[in-house]
Amino acid sequence: MAVTDEAIEKIKAMIVSGVLRPGDRLPKESELATELGLSRNSLREAVRALSLIRILDVRQGDGTYVTSLDPQLLLEALSFVVDFHRDDTVLEFLAVRRILEPAATEMAAGRISGPELDALDDQLDALGAEPSVEELVAADLDFHRGIVRASGNSVLCSLLDGLSGPTTRARVWRGLTQEDAVGRTLREHRAILAALRDGDGAAARAWATVHVASVEQWLRTTL
């Protein structure tokens, strides 16, 4: 394993230093192994590992390329890891979401456009007053994704997308067991949207904090 780690570090150094840039094709396996002082087997294992986390793209019959290194692509690995969470770590994911999502919502207040706000408004109207829990949770994900996207920070957007998996199930539990959870969620969404429409970043952040914290508080009492 140490030999593979060394191979990974050497390829990483080539990318970080700019010797290999996004979209570049790696030299042939035999040439690269000689250049880096590695066995072909350790190089092959390193390439396989780096392709799993979207650093490299192995194209059958064509060669191996450095990916675009776009944050959204690289953070796909986070979603994969997050899927293995245990139920007792859901609160930790919610705590991270409570830090990041209100900040992203405040950022969006100064950037979100009228058409984007109208689309979020239409989305809430389409849900009606009494959506099912499943419909509400799906809409909740889309609602917050739209707001975070408007923040203009693709890394933040990708991080919150990756964290949404564990907290989704918590939101479903809450919707099924807590009285007026659906109505409260809809009211909080409307309050966030109103603050965004007013361009009031502080109010938007406060309502987003209340929104996430209410799920976290409920979960603490049920675990």
mmCIF file with all atom_site columns, N, CA, C and O in Angstrom, residues 71-111:
data_model
loop_
_atom_site.group_PDB
_atom_site.id
_atom_site.type_symbol
_atom_site.label_atom_id
_atom_site.label_alt_id
_atom_site.label_comp_id
_atom_site.label_asym_id
_atom_site.label_entity_id
_atom_site.label_seq_id
_atom_site.pdbx_PDB_ins_code
_atom_site.Cartn_x
_atom_site.Cartn_y
_atom_site.Cartn_z
_atom_site.occupancy
_atom_site.B_iso_or_equiv
_atom_site.pdbx_formal_charge
_atom_site.auth_seq_id
_atom_site.auth_comp_id
_atom_site.auth_asym_id
_atom_site.auth_atom_id
_atom_site.pdbx_PDB_model_num
ATOM 1   N N  . PRO A 1 71  ? -14.800 21.574 -9.150  1.00 0.00 ? 71  PRO A N  1
ATOM 2   C CA . PRO A 1 71  ? -15.178 21.230 -7.769  1.00 0.00 ? 71  PRO A CA 1
ATOM 3   C C  . PRO A 1 71  ? -16.368 20.286 -7.682  1.00 0.00 ? 71  PRO A C  1
ATOM 4   O O  . PRO A 1 71  ? -16.383 19.374 -6.864  1.00 0.00 ? 71  PRO A O  1
ATOM 5   N N  . GLN A 1 72  ? -17.374 20.512 -8.523  1.00 0.00 ? 72  GLN A N  1
ATOM 6   C CA . GLN A 1 72  ? -18.554 19.655 -8.470  1.00 0.00 ? 72  GLN A CA 1
ATOM 7   C C  . GLN A 1 72  ? -18.192 18.207 -8.791  1.00 0.00 ? 72  GLN A C  1
ATOM 8   O O  . GLN A 1 72  ? -18.702 17.266 -8.179  1.00 0.00 ? 72  GLN A O  1
ATOM 9   N N  . LEU A 1 73  ? -17.299 18.022 -9.751  1.00 0.00 ? 73  LEU A N  1
ATOM 10  C CA . LEU A 1 73  ? -16.858 16.677 -10.121 1.00 0.00 ? 73  LEU A CA 1
ATOM 11  C C  . LEU A 1 73  ? -16.072 16.032 -8.990  1.00 0.00 ? 73  LEU A C  1
ATOM 12  O O  . LEU A 1 73  ? -16.307 14.888 -8.611  1.00 0.00 ? 73  LEU A O  1
ATOM 13  N N  . LEU A 1 74  ? -15.125 16.787 -8.422  1.00 0.00 ? 74  LEU A N  1
ATOM 14  C CA . LEU A 1 74  ? -14.270 16.236 -7.372  1.00 0.00 ? 74  LEU A CA 1
ATOM 15  C C  . LEU A 1 74  ? -15.071 15.915 -6.108  1.00 0.00 ? 74  LEU A C  1
ATOM 16  O O  . LEU A 1 74  ? -14.778 14.943 -5.412  1.00 0.00 ? 74  LEU A O  1
ATOM 17  N N  . LEU A 1 75  ? -16.084 16.710 -5.813  1.00 0.00 ? 75  LEU A N  1
ATOM 18  C CA . LEU A 1 75  ? -16.853 16.504 -4.591  1.00 0.00 ? 75  LEU A CA 1
ATOM 19  C C  . LEU A 1 75  ? -17.904 15.409 -4.724  1.00 0.00 ? 75  LEU A C  1
ATOM 20  O O  . LEU A 1 75  ? -18.614 15.107 -3.767  1.00 0.00 ? 75  LEU A O  1
ATOM 21  N N  . GLU A 1 76  ? -18.009 14.794 -5.908  1.00 0.00 ? 76  GLU A N  1
ATOM 22  C CA . GLU A 1 76  ? -18.864 13.620 -6.039  1.00 0.00 ? 76  GLU A CA 1
ATOM 23  C C  . GLU A 1 76  ? -18.403 12.520 -5.088  1.00 0.00 ? 76  GLU A C  1
ATOM 24  O O  . GLU A 1 76  ? -19.205 11.722 -4.608  1.00 0.00 ? 76  GLU A O  1
ATOM 25  N N  . ALA A 1 77  ? -17.108 12.492 -4.829  1.00 0.00 ? 77  ALA A N  1
ATOM 26  C CA . ALA A 1 77  ? -16.570 11.491 -3.907  1.00 0.00 ? 77  ALA A CA 1
ATOM 27  C C  . ALA A 1 77  ? -17.132 11.682 -2.508  1.00 0.00 ? 77  ALA A C  1
ATOM 28  O O  . ALA A 1 77  ? -17.310 10.710 -1.764  1.00 0.00 ? 77  ALA A O  1
ATOM 29  N N  . LEU A 1 78  ? -17.421 12.929 -2.144  1.00 0.00 ? 78  LEU A N  1
ATOM 30  C CA . LEU A 1 78  ? -18.006 13.200 -0.836  1.00 0.00 ? 78  LEU A CA 1
ATOM 31  C C  . LEU A 1 78  ? -19.369 12.538 -0.710  1.00 0.00 ? 78  LEU A C  1
ATOM 32  O O  . LEU A 1 78  ? -19.678 11.932 0.323   1.00 0.00 ? 78  LEU A O  1
ATOM 33  N N  . SER A 1 79  ? -20.187 12.639 -1.753  1.00 0.00 ? 79  SER A N  1
ATOM 34  C CA . SER A 1 79  ? -21.505 12.008 -1.725  1.00 0.00 ? 79  SER A CA 1
ATOM 35  C C  . SER A 1 79  ? -21.382 10.507 -1.520  1.00 0.00 ? 79  SER A C  1
ATOM 36  O O  . SER A 1 79  ? -22.171 9.894  -0.788  1.00 0.00 ? 79  SER A O  1
ATOM 37  N N  . PHE A 1 80  ? -20.384 9.907  -2.139  1.00 0.00 ? 80  PHE A N  1
ATOM 38  C CA . PHE A 1 80  ? -20.177 8.464  -2.015  1.00 0.00 ? 80  PHE A CA 1
ATOM 39  C C  . PHE A 1 80  ? -19.835 8.098  -0.579  1.00 0.00 ? 80  PHE A C  1
ATOM 40  O O  . PHE A 1 80  ? -20.383 7.154  -0.006  1.00 0.00 ? 80  PHE A O  1
ATOM 41  N N  . VAL A 1 81  ? -18.948 8.871  0.041   1.00 0.00 ? 81  VAL A N  1
ATOM 42  C CA . VAL A 1 81  ? -18.539 8.614  1.422   1.00 0.00 ? 81  VAL A CA 1
ATOM 43  C C  . VAL A 1 81  ? -19.702 8.849  2.380   1.00 0.00 ? 81  VAL A C  1
ATOM 44  O O  . VAL A 1 81  ? -19.930 8.074  3.313   1.00 0.00 ? 81  VAL A O  1
ATOM 45  N N  . VAL A 1 82  ? -20.443 9.920  2.147   1.00 0.00 ? 82  VAL A N  1
ATOM 46  C CA . VAL A 1 82  ? -21.556 10.289 3.018   1.00 0.00 ? 82  VAL A CA 1
ATOM 47  C C  . VAL A 1 82  ? -22.617 9.198  3.070   1.00 0.00 ? 82  VAL A C  1
ATOM 48  O O  . VAL A 1 82  ? -23.276 9.000  4.090   1.00 0.00 ? 82  VAL A O  1
ATOM 49  N N  . ASP A 1 83  ? -22.773 8.473  1.967   1.00 0.00 ? 83  ASP A N  1
ATOM 50  C CA . ASP A 1 83  ? -23.776 7.397  1.916   1.00 0.00 ? 83  ASP A CA 1
ATOM 51  C C  . ASP A 1 83  ? -23.511 6.307  2.956   1.00 0.00 ? 83  ASP A C  1
ATOM 52  O O  . ASP A 1 83  ? -24.405 5.529  3.282   1.00 0.00 ? 83  ASP A O  1
ATOM 53  N N  . PHE A 1 84  ? -22.295 6.245  3.486   1.00 0.00 ? 84  PHE A N  1
ATOM 54  C CA . PHE A 1 84  ? -21.955 5.210  4.456   1.00 0.00 ? 84  PHE A CA 1
ATOM 55  C C  . PHE A 1 84  ? -22.097 5.692  5.902   1.00 0.00 ? 84  PHE A C  1
ATOM 56  O O  . PHE A 1 84  ? -21.649 5.024  6.826   1.00 0.00 ? 84  PHE A O  1
ATOM 57  N N  . HIS A 1 85  ? -22.763 6.834  6.091   1.00 0.00 ? 85  HIS A N  1
ATOM 58  C CA . HIS A 1 85  ? -22.914 7.360  7.447   1.00 0.00 ? 85  HIS A CA 1
ATOM 59  C C  . HIS A 1 85  ? -23.731 6.415  8.318   1.00 0.00 ? 85  HIS A C  1
ATOM 60  O O  . HIS A 1 85  ? -24.534 5.625  7.824   1.00 0.00 ? 85  HIS A O  1
ATOM 61  N N  . ARG A 1 86  ? -23.528 6.526  9.619   1.00 0.00 ? 86  ARG A N  1
ATOM 62  C CA . ARG A 1 86  ? -24.342 5.796  10.587  1.00 0.00 ? 86  ARG A CA 1
ATOM 63  C C  . ARG A 1 86  ? -25.405 6.742  11.120  1.00 0.00 ? 86  ARG A C  1
ATOM 64  O O  . ARG A 1 86  ? -25.254 7.959  11.096  1.00 0.00 ? 86  ARG A O  1
ATOM 65  N N  . ASP A 1 87  ? -26.495 6.171  11.620  1.00 0.00 ? 87  ASP A N  1
ATOM 66  C CA . ASP A 1 87  ? -27.584 7.009  12.110  1.00 0.00 ? 87  ASP A CA 1
ATOM 67  C C  . ASP A 1 87  ? -27.131 7.970  13.199  1.00 0.00 ? 87  ASP A C  1
ATOM 68  O O  . ASP A 1 87  ? -27.643 9.080  13.314  1.00 0.00 ? 87  ASP A O  1
ATOM 69  N N  . ASP A 1 88  ? -26.149 7.558  14.007  1.00 0.00 ? 88  ASP A N  1
ATOM 70  C CA . ASP A 1 88  ? -25.723 8.427  15.103  1.00 0.00 ? 88  ASP A CA 1
ATOM 71  C C  . ASP A 1 88  ? -24.853 9.593  14.639  1.00 0.00 ? 88  ASP A C  1
ATOM 72  O O  . ASP A 1 88  ? -24.449 10.428 15.440  1.00 0.00 ? 88  ASP A O  1
ATOM 73  N N  . THR A 1 89  ? -24.539 9.661  13.339  1.00 0.00 ? 89  THR A N  1
ATOM 74  C CA . THR A 1 89  ? -23.773 10.796 12.832  1.00 0.00 ? 89  THR A CA 1
ATOM 75  C C  . THR A 1 89  ? -24.655 11.796 12.089  1.00 0.00 ? 89  THR A C  1
ATOM 76  O O  . THR A 1 89  ? -24.150 12.815 11.611  1.00 0.00 ? 89  THR A O  1
ATOM 77  N N  . VAL A 1 90  ? -25.957 11.516 11.985  1.00 0.00 ? 90  VAL A N  1
ATOM 78  C CA . VAL A 1 90  ? -26.844 12.425 11.263  1.00 0.00 ? 90  VAL A CA 1
ATOM 79  C C  . VAL A 1 90  ? -26.809 13.816 11.881  1.00 0.00 ? 90  VAL A C  1
ATOM 80  O O  . VAL A 1 90  ? -26.808 14.830 11.174  1.00 0.00 ? 90  VAL A O  1
ATOM 81  N N  . LEU A 1 91  ? -26.767 13.890 13.209  1.00 0.00 ? 91  LEU A N  1
ATOM 82  C CA . LEU A 1 91  ? -26.720 15.189 13.879  1.00 0.00 ? 91  LEU A CA 1
ATOM 83  C C  . LEU A 1 91  ? -25.471 15.973 13.490  1.00 0.00 ? 91  LEU A C  1
ATOM 84  O O  . LEU A 1 91  ? -25.516 17.205 13.385  1.00 0.00 ? 91  LEU A O  1
ATOM 85  N N  . GLU A 1 92  ? -24.389 15.276 13.274  1.00 0.00 ? 92  GLU A N  1
ATOM 86  C CA . GLU A 1 92  ? -23.153 15.960 12.887  1.00 0.00 ? 92  GLU A CA 1
ATOM 87  C C  . GLU A 1 92  ? -23.280 16.539 11.482  1.00 0.00 ? 92  GLU A C  1
ATOM 88  O O  . GLU A 1 92  ? -22.814 17.655 11.205  1.00 0.00 ? 92  GLU A O  1
ATOM 89  N N  . PHE A 1 93  ? -23.926 15.779 10.584  1.00 0.00 ? 93  PHE A N  1
ATOM 90  C CA . PHE A 1 93  ? -24.161 16.302 9.236   1.00 0.00 ? 93  PHE A CA 1
ATOM 91  C C  . PHE A 1 93  ? -25.079 17.520 9.290   1.00 0.00 ? 93  PHE A C  1
ATOM 92  O O  . PHE A 1 93  ? -24.859 18.510 8.587   1.00 0.00 ? 93  PHE A O  1
ATOM 93  N N  . LEU A 1 94  ? -26.111 17.449 10.118  1.00 0.00 ? 94  LEU A N  1
ATOM 94  C CA . LEU A 1 94  ? -27.020 18.581 10.254  1.00 0.00 ? 94  LEU A CA 1
ATOM 95  C C  . LEU A 1 94  ? -26.301 19.803 10.831  1.00 0.00 ? 94  LEU A C  1
ATOM 96  O O  . LEU A 1 94  ? -26.580 20.940 10.437  1.00 0.00 ? 94  LEU A O  1
ATOM 97  N N  . ALA A 1 95  ? -25.386 19.575 11.759  1.00 0.00 ? 95  ALA A N  1
ATOM 98  C CA . ALA A 1 95  ? -24.628 20.683 12.350  1.00 0.00 ? 95  ALA A CA 1
ATOM 99  C C  . ALA A 1 95  ? -23.784 21.382 11.284  1.00 0.00 ? 95  ALA A C  1
ATOM 100 O O  . ALA A 1 95  ? -23.688 22.622 11.262  1.00 0.00 ? 95  ALA A O  1
ATOM 101 N N  . VAL A 1 96  ? -23.186 20.611 10.400  1.00 0.00 ? 96  VAL A N  1
ATOM 102 C CA . VAL A 1 96  ? -22.394 21.198 9.315   1.00 0.00 ? 96  VAL A CA 1
ATOM 103 C C  . VAL A 1 96  ? -23.313 21.955 8.358   1.00 0.00 ? 96  VAL A C  1
ATOM 104 O O  . VAL A 1 96  ? -22.998 23.077 7.913   1.00 0.00 ? 96  VAL A O  1
ATOM 105 N N  . ARG A 1 97  ? -24.457 21.353 8.057   1.00 0.00 ? 97  ARG A N  1
ATOM 106 C CA . ARG A 1 97  ? -25.421 22.024 7.178   1.00 0.00 ? 97  ARG A CA 1
ATOM 107 C C  . ARG A 1 97  ? -25.898 23.339 7.805   1.00 0.00 ? 97  ARG A C  1
ATOM 108 O O  . ARG A 1 97  ? -26.105 24.327 7.104   1.00 0.00 ? 97  ARG A O  1
ATOM 109 N N  . ARG A 1 98  ? -26.065 23.351 9.130   1.00 0.00 ? 98  ARG A N  1
ATOM 110 C CA . ARG A 1 98  ? -26.527 24.568 9.819   1.00 0.00 ? 98  ARG A CA 1
ATOM 111 C C  . ARG A 1 98  ? -25.482 25.682 9.722   1.00 0.00 ? 98  ARG A C  1
ATOM 112 O O  . ARG A 1 98  ? -25.818 26.866 9.770   1.00 0.00 ? 98  ARG A O  1
ATOM 113 N N  . ILE A 1 99  ? -24.219 25.321 9.598   1.00 0.00 ? 99  ILE A N  1
ATOM 114 C CA . ILE A 1 99  ? -23.165 26.320 9.426   1.00 0.00 ? 99  ILE A CA 1
ATOM 115 C C  . ILE A 1 99  ? -23.134 26.842 7.986   1.00 0.00 ? 99  ILE A C  1
ATOM 116 O O  . ILE A 1 99  ? -23.064 28.056 7.750   1.00 0.00 ? 99  ILE A O  1
ATOM 117 N N  . LEU A 1 100 ? -23.203 25.925 7.023   1.00 0.00 ? 100 LEU A N  1
ATOM 118 C CA . LEU A 1 100 ? -22.980 26.285 5.629   1.00 0.00 ? 100 LEU A CA 1
ATOM 119 C C  . LEU A 1 100 ? -24.204 26.874 4.924   1.00 0.00 ? 100 LEU A C  1
ATOM 120 O O  . LEU A 1 100 ? -24.088 27.852 4.175   1.00 0.00 ? 100 LEU A O  1
ATOM 121 N N  . GLU A 1 101 ? -25.377 26.267 5.151   1.00 0.00 ? 101 GLU A N  1
ATOM 122 C CA . GLU A 1 101 ? -26.539 26.676 4.363   1.00 0.00 ? 101 GLU A CA 1
ATOM 123 C C  . GLU A 1 101 ? -27.001 28.105 4.652   1.00 0.00 ? 101 GLU A C  1
ATOM 124 O O  . GLU A 1 101 ? -27.309 28.857 3.717   1.00 0.00 ? 101 GLU A O  1
ATOM 125 N N  . PRO A 1 102 ? -27.066 28.541 5.928   1.00 0.00 ? 102 PRO A N  1
ATOM 126 C CA . PRO A 1 102 ? -27.432 29.939 6.167   1.00 0.00 ? 102 PRO A CA 1
ATOM 127 C C  . PRO A 1 102 ? -26.440 30.921 5.535   1.00 0.00 ? 102 PRO A C  1
ATOM 128 O O  . PRO A 1 102 ? -26.835 31.977 5.028   1.00 0.00 ? 102 PRO A O  1
ATOM 129 N N  . ALA A 1 103 ? -25.160 30.586 5.566   1.00 0.00 ? 103 ALA A N  1
ATOM 130 C CA . ALA A 1 103 ? -24.151 31.453 4.945   1.00 0.00 ? 103 ALA A CA 1
ATOM 131 C C  . ALA A 1 103 ? -24.382 31.553 3.444   1.00 0.00 ? 103 ALA A C  1
ATOM 132 O O  . ALA A 1 103 ? -24.311 32.642 2.854   1.00 0.00 ? 103 ALA A O  1
ATOM 133 N N  . ALA A 1 104 ? -24.684 30.417 2.822   1.00 0.00 ? 104 ALA A N  1
ATOM 134 C CA . ALA A 1 104 ? -24.956 30.412 1.386   1.00 0.00 ? 104 ALA A CA 1
ATOM 135 C C  . ALA A 1 104 ? -26.219 31.190 1.066   1.00 0.00 ? 104 ALA A C  1
ATOM 136 O O  . ALA A 1 104 ? -26.293 31.904 0.053   1.00 0.00 ? 104 ALA A O  1
ATOM 137 N N  . THR A 1 105 ? -27.220 31.082 1.941   1.00 0.00 ? 105 THR A N  1
ATOM 138 C CA . THR A 1 105 ? -28.477 31.806 1.732   1.00 0.00 ? 105 THR A CA 1
ATOM 139 C C  . THR A 1 105 ? -28.257 33.304 1.824   1.00 0.00 ? 105 THR A C  1
ATOM 140 O O  . THR A 1 105 ? -28.812 34.082 1.031   1.00 0.00 ? 105 THR A O  1
ATOM 141 N N  . GLU A 1 106 ? -27.432 33.735 2.775   1.00 0.00 ? 106 GLU A N  1
ATOM 142 C CA . GLU A 1 106 ? -27.118 35.154 2.897   1.00 0.00 ? 106 GLU A CA 1
ATOM 143 C C  . GLU A 1 106 ? -26.368 35.652 1.661   1.00 0.00 ? 106 GLU A C  1
ATOM 144 O O  . GLU A 1 106 ? -26.641 36.753 1.161   1.00 0.00 ? 106 GLU A O  1
ATOM 145 N N  . MET A 1 107 ? -25.444 34.855 1.163   1.00 0.00 ? 107 MET A N  1
ATOM 146 C CA . MET A 1 107 ? -24.719 35.222 -0.053  1.00 0.00 ? 107 MET A CA 1
ATOM 147 C C  . MET A 1 107 ? -25.669 35.371 -1.239  1.00 0.00 ? 107 MET A C  1
ATOM 148 O O  . MET A 1 107 ? -25.527 36.280 -2.057  1.00 0.00 ? 107 MET A O  1
ATOM 149 N N  . ALA A 1 108 ? -26.659 34.474 -1.296  1.00 0.00 ? 108 ALA A N  1
ATOM 150 C CA . ALA A 1 108 ? -27.604 34.484 -2.416  1.00 0.00 ? 108 ALA A CA 1
ATOM 151 C C  . ALA A 1 108 ? -28.458 35.742 -2.419  1.00 0.00 ? 108 ALA A C  1
ATOM 152 O O  . ALA A 1 108 ? -28.908 36.192 -3.482  1.00 0.00 ? 108 ALA A O  1
ATOM 153 N N  . ALA A 1 109 ? -28.693 36.326 -1.229  1.00 0.00 ? 109 ALA A N  1
ATOM 154 C CA . ALA A 1 109 ? -29.582 37.495 -1.128  1.00 0.00 ? 109 ALA A CA 1
ATOM 155 C C  . ALA A 1 109 ? -29.098 38.651 -1.996  1.00 0.00 ? 109 ALA A C  1
ATOM 156 O O  . ALA A 1 109 ? -29.912 39.424 -2.517  1.00 0.00 ? 109 ALA A O  1
ATOM 157 N N  . GLY A 1 110 ? -27.814 38.768 -2.167  1.00 0.00 ? 110 GLY A N  1
ATOM 158 C CA . GLY A 1 110 ? -27.282 39.870 -2.963  1.00 0.00 ? 110 GLY A CA 1
ATOM 159 C C  . GLY A 1 110 ? -27.087 39.528 -4.427  1.00 0.00 ? 110 GLY A C  1
ATOM 160 O O  . GLY A 1 110 ? -26.680 40.388 -5.211  1.00 0.00 ? 110 GLY A O  1
ATOM 161 N N  . ARG A 1 111 ? -27.391 38.281 -4.805  1.00 0.00 ? 111 ARG A N  1
ATOM 162 C CA . ARG A 1 111 ? -27.094 37.844 -6.166  1.00 0.00 ? 111 ARG A CA 1
ATOM 163 C C  . ARG A 1 111 ? -28.288 37.256 -6.913  1.00 0.00 ? 111 ARG A C  1
ATOM 164 O O  . ARG A 1 111 ? -28.311 37.255 -8.135  1.00 0.00 ? 111 ARG A O  1
#
